[in-house]
Every structure is written in structure tokens, then in C-alpha cells.
């Protein structure tokens, strides 16, 4: 399974919102952080809003805020908004035109897809946030070991005010 | 972890695991004021695939009417503590791919895909 750029963008955005559900974030801020155009991101965010994952905030600056249930919402719920999983969508030929090679390759590829789907369906946003925390404390311990001092270490996810200093990140 | 009722299977499980804590076998129940509301079954195995001894969880179940209140988590914590006391540093389980509920539960506890991939095939008769 290869996720399209919009899908990864949606995942990054939703996590960004869910980390701090009370916080209003503008499309421009996320677009800037991930090096995409605001126009491009706006489409992703309005799809997320349509699905009720985020809600738009009126007023100065506008933007969005998390409005989903992090304990119930899975990565698959978000991915499904942007990807078409119907195998027929990928296969443009009629079933009777398929050769044994097509079918054998199809079987292997769908094995991979099934595992991917099971994985995405079993990870809620709450689980994802815990995973991020664990990565941070892992990174923290590693860093502590490296420079041997505790105080200098800060977790990896930037808080709102020092977001800029962390620079841009490109989506893969 | 199939969710099917298999009475004789469970009876034999009880015989093997219910009786004391022998040979690294664990059978823990969650007790709420005298009522059994959940259980977990596992075992320490040290012979598999040349790997380090590890704690296997075979089954975990919480009464449907009181799920989502942390009992599953406490059962798993309890069996992990008992594995740790037995010197084990790794927890494993094997789950049906389409059982999203139980997969979500173990994921929430921090479990990730391991180094092994289960394979199987039908044997022709
Ligand atoms: C899986 C099971 C043991 C979990 O027990 P539980 O007491 O509800 O678990 P907890 O309350 O500790 O839940 C811990 C986390 O697991 C995850 N989880 C539990 N149920 C979930 C569900 N229905 N959907 C998504 N995630 C779920 C959540 O992340 C939850 O944390 P949260 O409530 O803060 O969101 C229980 O649901 C069960 O017995 N299911 C049937 C298992 C089965 O098929 N057994 C067959 C024999 S092995």
C-alpha cells in the first residue's frame, strides 16, 4: 500500500491537531511546517472537516481545531477518506482477462495490503499519541546518554511557540 | 484468540494453567467483589526459534458490560509483572488480523509488529 501525498498530509495534520485539541491551528501554519501550498492543504483540511475530524474556527485568523474522538478514531478512518481501497479501482481489466501471473502477483500484493489495513485499523489516535510520547522519551533517554546531562534535553515535538525554530519538514 | 466457545479446550487449558504457577504458566483473573470479570492466560516459553525466553499471552477477555474501564490493561500489567519476576524481558502474542478490537487493545498497550511473520497453508487431504 502506498499512501498518496494528500493522505500523509492528512495524517500529519490530524496528529498535529490531536496533540493539543484545544488549540486552533491555521492551514498556513501546517502548510508552512510541511512545505506544501496552503491551497493544497486547504483541500485536505476541508475534507477532514467534512468528516467531522476537525472543525473550522471562525473569527480572527480562522483555522481549525480537533473535533474527533481520539480514542475511537483510527488511522484507517482517516486514510479511508483519501484512498480508494477497491481492488477493482487499481485493476483496469475485466476479471476474465487476468492471467495466472496477474493473479499470483495480485495475491502477494493483497497480502501486504491486508496487513497494512489491519495495522492502520488497530491504531487509534490516542494510541498514536502515546507512541509519539514514547518516541520522545526514547529520544530523550538516548540524548541524555549521549551528552550525559539531563537539563539540556527537550522532547521532539515543538510546542506552539517554538514551532518556527524547529524549521520546516518535508513530507516524504 | 477467536471468540468461539470451546468448552473442552478451555477445560484442558484450566487443567494445564489453572493449577498453581508451574512451568511458567499463568492464569490470572480479575475479581470485582467476588465476581470474575476477566481473565488472562499466558506462559513463559524459552524454546522457540532459538530466541530469548519470552512471555506469551494466549488469551485475554473482559466481561462485555464492563469493558473499556481499564480492566484489560490491569490484567495485562499483572501478567507482565509476573513474567518480569520470571526473568522475561519480552512479551508476545498472536492475533487474528481481522479482530480489530483485540488488535487495538494490544496496540494501545504499546505492542508493535515483532520480528516474526506467521505463515500457514492448507494441507490437502
Ligand atoms: C480486548 C479486551 C480484553 C480489552 O479489555 P478492556 O478492559 O475493555 O480494556 P481497557 O479498558 O484496559 O482498554 C485499554 C485500551 O484498549 C483499547 N481498546 C479497548 N477496547 C477498544 C475498542 N472497542 N476499540 C478501540 N480500542 C479499544 C483502547 O485504546 C483502550 O484505552 P482507552 O479506553 O483509554 O481508549 C476486551 O475488549 C475483550 O475481552 N475483548 C474480547 C476479546 C476476545 O475476543 N477474546 C477472545 C478470547 S481470547
mmCIF file with all atom_site columns, N, CA and C in Angstrom, chain B residues 6-19 25 27 41:
data_model
loop_
_atom_site.group_PDB
_atom_site.id
_atom_site.type_symbol
_atom_site.label_atom_id
_atom_site.label_alt_id
_atom_site.label_comp_id
_atom_site.label_asym_id
_atom_site.label_entity_id
_atom_site.label_seq_id
_atom_site.pdbx_PDB_ins_code
_atom_site.Cartn_x
_atom_site.Cartn_y
_atom_site.Cartn_z
_atom_site.occupancy
_atom_site.B_iso_or_equiv
_atom_site.pdbx_formal_charge
_atom_site.auth_seq_id
_atom_site.auth_comp_id
_atom_site.auth_asym_id
_atom_site.auth_atom_id
_atom_site.pdbx_PDB_model_num
ATOM 1  N N  . UNK B 1 6  ? -15.273 -22.956 23.227 1.00 0.00 ? 6  UNK B N  1
ATOM 2  C CA . UNK B 1 6  ? -14.731 -24.302 23.051 1.00 0.00 ? 6  UNK B CA 1
ATOM 3  C C  . UNK B 1 6  ? -14.556 -24.894 24.436 1.00 0.00 ? 6  UNK B C  1
ATOM 4  N N  . UNK B 1 7  ? -15.635 -25.503 24.924 1.00 0.00 ? 7  UNK B N  1
ATOM 5  C CA . UNK B 1 7  ? -15.671 -25.931 26.307 1.00 0.00 ? 7  UNK B CA 1
ATOM 6  C C  . UNK B 1 7  ? -14.542 -26.908 26.674 1.00 0.00 ? 7  UNK B C  1
ATOM 7  N N  . UNK B 1 8  ? -14.356 -27.935 25.858 1.00 0.00 ? 8  UNK B N  1
ATOM 8  C CA . UNK B 1 8  ? -13.377 -28.944 26.255 1.00 0.00 ? 8  UNK B CA 1
ATOM 9  C C  . UNK B 1 8  ? -11.957 -28.366 26.173 1.00 0.00 ? 8  UNK B C  1
ATOM 10 N N  . UNK B 1 9  ? -11.785 -27.495 25.198 1.00 0.00 ? 9  UNK B N  1
ATOM 11 C CA . UNK B 1 9  ? -10.485 -26.841 25.078 1.00 0.00 ? 9  UNK B CA 1
ATOM 12 C C  . UNK B 1 9  ? -10.172 -26.053 26.352 1.00 0.00 ? 9  UNK B C  1
ATOM 13 N N  . UNK B 1 10 ? -11.179 -25.285 26.805 1.00 0.00 ? 10 UNK B N  1
ATOM 14 C CA . UNK B 1 10 ? -10.962 -24.466 27.992 1.00 0.00 ? 10 UNK B CA 1
ATOM 15 C C  . UNK B 1 10 ? -10.751 -25.318 29.229 1.00 0.00 ? 10 UNK B C  1
ATOM 16 N N  . UNK B 1 11 ? -11.451 -26.478 29.263 1.00 0.00 ? 11 UNK B N  1
ATOM 17 C CA . UNK B 1 11 ? -11.252 -27.355 30.410 1.00 0.00 ? 11 UNK B CA 1
ATOM 18 C C  . UNK B 1 11 ? -9.794  -27.824 30.456 1.00 0.00 ? 11 UNK B C  1
ATOM 19 N N  . UNK B 1 12 ? -9.258  -28.163 29.291 1.00 0.00 ? 12 UNK B N  1
ATOM 20 C CA . UNK B 1 12 ? -7.881  -28.643 29.291 1.00 0.00 ? 12 UNK B CA 1
ATOM 21 C C  . UNK B 1 12 ? -6.918  -27.494 29.586 1.00 0.00 ? 12 UNK B C  1
ATOM 22 N N  . UNK B 1 13 ? -7.279  -26.306 29.135 1.00 0.00 ? 13 UNK B N  1
ATOM 23 C CA . UNK B 1 13 ? -6.456  -25.140 29.467 1.00 0.00 ? 13 UNK B CA 1
ATOM 24 C C  . UNK B 1 13 ? -6.433  -24.952 30.975 1.00 0.00 ? 13 UNK B C  1
ATOM 25 N N  . UNK B 1 14 ? -7.632  -25.092 31.582 1.00 0.00 ? 14 UNK B N  1
ATOM 26 C CA . UNK B 1 14 ? -7.710  -24.893 33.024 1.00 0.00 ? 14 UNK B CA 1
ATOM 27 C C  . UNK B 1 14 ? -6.841  -25.922 33.751 1.00 0.00 ? 14 UNK B C  1
ATOM 28 N N  . UNK B 1 15 ? -6.909  -27.165 33.274 1.00 0.00 ? 15 UNK B N  1
ATOM 29 C CA . UNK B 1 15 ? -6.094  -28.195 33.913 1.00 0.00 ? 15 UNK B CA 1
ATOM 30 C C  . UNK B 1 15 ? -4.611  -27.846 33.818 1.00 0.00 ? 15 UNK B C  1
ATOM 31 N N  . UNK B 1 16 ? -4.213  -27.314 32.656 1.00 0.00 ? 16 UNK B N  1
ATOM 32 C CA . UNK B 1 16 ? -2.796  -27.039 32.470 1.00 0.00 ? 16 UNK B CA 1
ATOM 33 C C  . UNK B 1 16 ? -2.334  -25.753 33.158 1.00 0.00 ? 16 UNK B C  1
ATOM 34 N N  . UNK B 1 17 ? -3.215  -24.758 33.185 1.00 0.00 ? 17 UNK B N  1
ATOM 35 C CA . UNK B 1 17 ? -2.762  -23.445 33.652 1.00 0.00 ? 17 UNK B CA 1
ATOM 36 C C  . UNK B 1 17 ? -3.336  -23.029 34.998 1.00 0.00 ? 17 UNK B C  1
ATOM 37 N N  . UNK B 1 18 ? -4.504  -23.592 35.323 1.00 0.00 ? 18 UNK B N  1
ATOM 38 C CA . UNK B 1 18 ? -5.209  -23.115 36.499 1.00 0.00 ? 18 UNK B CA 1
ATOM 39 C C  . UNK B 1 18 ? -4.524  -23.508 37.788 1.00 0.00 ? 18 UNK B C  1
ATOM 40 N N  . UNK B 1 19 ? -3.819  -24.613 37.709 1.00 0.00 ? 19 UNK B N  1
ATOM 41 C CA . UNK B 1 19 ? -3.262  -25.218 38.897 1.00 0.00 ? 19 UNK B CA 1
ATOM 42 C C  . UNK B 1 19 ? -1.898  -24.632 39.220 1.00 0.00 ? 19 UNK B C  1
ATOM 43 N N  . UNK B 1 25 ? 3.576   -21.163 33.663 1.00 0.00 ? 25 UNK B N  1
ATOM 44 C CA . UNK B 1 25 ? 2.223   -20.931 33.136 1.00 0.00 ? 25 UNK B CA 1
ATOM 45 C C  . UNK B 1 25 ? 1.441   -20.006 34.051 1.00 0.00 ? 25 UNK B C  1
ATOM 46 N N  . UNK B 1 27 ? -2.322  -18.011 34.860 1.00 0.00 ? 27 UNK B N  1
ATOM 47 C CA . UNK B 1 27 ? -3.759  -17.858 34.631 1.00 0.00 ? 27 UNK B CA 1
ATOM 48 C C  . UNK B 1 27 ? -4.256  -16.891 35.694 1.00 0.00 ? 27 UNK B C  1
ATOM 49 N N  . UNK B 1 41 ? -4.468  -15.458 30.148 1.00 0.00 ? 41 UNK B N  1
ATOM 50 C CA . UNK B 1 41 ? -3.705  -16.705 30.210 1.00 0.00 ? 41 UNK B CA 1
ATOM 51 C C  . UNK B 1 41 ? -2.415  -16.534 29.411 1.00 0.00 ? 41 UNK B C  1
#
